[in-house]
XYZ file of C-alpha atoms in Angstrom:
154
model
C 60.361 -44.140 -19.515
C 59.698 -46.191 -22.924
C 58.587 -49.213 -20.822
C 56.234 -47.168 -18.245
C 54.715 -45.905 -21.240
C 54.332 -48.859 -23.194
C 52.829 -50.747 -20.174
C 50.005 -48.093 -19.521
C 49.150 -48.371 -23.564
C 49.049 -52.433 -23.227
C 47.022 -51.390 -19.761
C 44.844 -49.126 -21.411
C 44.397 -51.792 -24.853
C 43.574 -54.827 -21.782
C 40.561 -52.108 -20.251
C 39.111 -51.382 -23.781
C 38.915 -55.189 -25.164
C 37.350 -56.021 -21.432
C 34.502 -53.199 -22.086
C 33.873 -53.973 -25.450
C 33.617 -57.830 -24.572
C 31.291 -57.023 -21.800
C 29.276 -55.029 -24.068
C 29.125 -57.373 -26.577
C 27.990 -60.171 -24.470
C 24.935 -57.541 -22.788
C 23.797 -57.325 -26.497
C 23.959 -61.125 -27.127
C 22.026 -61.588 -24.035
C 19.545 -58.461 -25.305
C 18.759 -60.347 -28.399
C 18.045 -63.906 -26.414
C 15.696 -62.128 -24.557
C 13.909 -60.304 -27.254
C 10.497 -60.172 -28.764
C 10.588 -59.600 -32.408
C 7.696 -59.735 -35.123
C 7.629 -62.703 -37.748
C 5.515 -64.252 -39.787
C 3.969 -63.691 -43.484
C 1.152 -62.185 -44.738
C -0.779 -62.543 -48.281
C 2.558 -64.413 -49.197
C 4.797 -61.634 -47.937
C 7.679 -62.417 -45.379
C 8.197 -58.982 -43.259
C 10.412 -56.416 -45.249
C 14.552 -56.193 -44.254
C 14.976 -53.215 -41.747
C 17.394 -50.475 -42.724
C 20.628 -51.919 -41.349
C 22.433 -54.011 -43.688
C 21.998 -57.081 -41.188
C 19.243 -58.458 -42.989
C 19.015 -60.555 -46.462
C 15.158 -61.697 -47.814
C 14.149 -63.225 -51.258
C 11.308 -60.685 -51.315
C 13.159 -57.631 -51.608
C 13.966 -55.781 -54.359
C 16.849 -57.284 -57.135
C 18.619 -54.415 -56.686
C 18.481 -53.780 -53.242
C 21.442 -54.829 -51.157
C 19.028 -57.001 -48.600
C 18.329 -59.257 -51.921
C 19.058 -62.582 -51.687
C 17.694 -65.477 -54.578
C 15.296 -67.835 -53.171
C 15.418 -71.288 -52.384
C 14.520 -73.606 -55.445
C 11.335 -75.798 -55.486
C 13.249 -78.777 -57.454
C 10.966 -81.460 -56.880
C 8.355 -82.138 -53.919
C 10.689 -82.851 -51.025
C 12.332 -79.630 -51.237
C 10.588 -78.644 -47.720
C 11.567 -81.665 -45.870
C 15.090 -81.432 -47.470
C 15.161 -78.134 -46.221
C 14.022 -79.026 -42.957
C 16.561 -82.098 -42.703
C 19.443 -79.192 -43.859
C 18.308 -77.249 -40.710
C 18.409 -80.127 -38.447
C 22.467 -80.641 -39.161
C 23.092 -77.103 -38.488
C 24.680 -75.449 -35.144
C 22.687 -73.461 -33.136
C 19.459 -73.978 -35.262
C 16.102 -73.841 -33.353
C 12.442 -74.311 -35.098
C 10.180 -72.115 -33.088
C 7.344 -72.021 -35.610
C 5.893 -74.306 -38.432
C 2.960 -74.208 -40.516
C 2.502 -76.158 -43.953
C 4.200 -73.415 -45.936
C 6.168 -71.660 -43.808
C 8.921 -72.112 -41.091
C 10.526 -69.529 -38.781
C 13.836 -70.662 -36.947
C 16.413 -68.916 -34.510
C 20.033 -69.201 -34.894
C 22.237 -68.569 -31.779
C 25.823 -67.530 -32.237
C 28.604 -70.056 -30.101
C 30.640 -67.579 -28.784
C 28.498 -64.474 -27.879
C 24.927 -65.838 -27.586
C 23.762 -63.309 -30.414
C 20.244 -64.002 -32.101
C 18.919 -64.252 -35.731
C 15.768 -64.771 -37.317
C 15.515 -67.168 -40.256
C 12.002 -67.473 -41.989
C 11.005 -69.714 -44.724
C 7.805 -68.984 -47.468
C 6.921 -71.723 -49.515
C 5.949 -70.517 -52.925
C 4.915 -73.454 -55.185
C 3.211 -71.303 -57.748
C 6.651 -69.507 -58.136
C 8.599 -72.892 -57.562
C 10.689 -71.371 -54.849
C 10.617 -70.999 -50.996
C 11.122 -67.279 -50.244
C 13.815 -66.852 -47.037
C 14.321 -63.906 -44.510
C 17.414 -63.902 -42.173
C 18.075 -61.044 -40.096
C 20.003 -60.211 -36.901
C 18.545 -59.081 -33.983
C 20.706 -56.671 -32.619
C 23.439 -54.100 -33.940
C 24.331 -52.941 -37.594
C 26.239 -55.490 -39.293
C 26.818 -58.712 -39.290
C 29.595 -59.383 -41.418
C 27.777 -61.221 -43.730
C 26.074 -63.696 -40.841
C 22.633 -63.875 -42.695
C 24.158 -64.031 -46.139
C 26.344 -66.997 -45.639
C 23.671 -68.686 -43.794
C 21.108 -68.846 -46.725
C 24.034 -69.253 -48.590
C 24.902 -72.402 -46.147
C 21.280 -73.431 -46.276
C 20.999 -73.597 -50.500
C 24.836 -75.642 -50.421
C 22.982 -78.416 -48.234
C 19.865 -78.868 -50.084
């Protein structure tokens, strides 16, 4: 009796992980496949949504999205930061202008999508930075450490 039941729970455990991968790999798929809106405007990277999956240098200190900039410490900082970029997995440039850069990152294991934007700011001394997922609510911390990453390597 014990074992019949503890075989339908490790049954019923093997069905749920199976959905929830599947599902997980429709939304990495979703967010390879989506449009999304980028770019700056009057020195302005676009604002964090809602969700928490988002960090940008241009939001507010005390909002939760907030993340510092990038320092301006001399006048290679841009093609440092572009060298850092090159190094790391999954890193694509999809956009570049002469002050600002906008890159995907791709996930290994479930294909899932962010958005990384970079403002140069000399006047401030800084490059301003967006990251944001694509898809879902959190991100445990995805965007964060990334910028984090990024500012280790430069």
């Amino acid at each position: 009796m014990v074992r019949k039941m503890i075989q339908t729970i490790l049954i019923i455990l093997v069905v749920v992980v199976v959905i929830l991968t599947f599902l997980l790999y429709r939304m990495g798929v979703a967010s390879r496949s989506m449009q999304v809106a980028s770019g700056h405007d009057n020195g302005q990277l676009l604002d964090c949504p809602a969700t928490p999956n988002c960090v940008s240098s241009q939001a507010a200190v005390a909002d939760s999205h907030y993340i510092a900039p990038l320092e301006l410490v001399d006048g290679n900082a841009w093609e440092a930061l572009e060298a850092a970029l090159a190094t790391m997995k999954g890193a694509v440039q999809v956009k570049r202008e002469e002050n600002y850069a906008y890159y995907t990152f791709q996930t290994a294991l479930m294909g899932f999508v962010d958005d990384v934007e970079f403002l140069k700011a000399e006047d401030e001394g800084h490059i301003h930075v967006r990251s944001a997922s694509r898809v879902g609510r959190s991100d445990m911390n995805a965007n964060r450490n990334r910028i984090e990453e990024i500012r280790s390597l430069l």
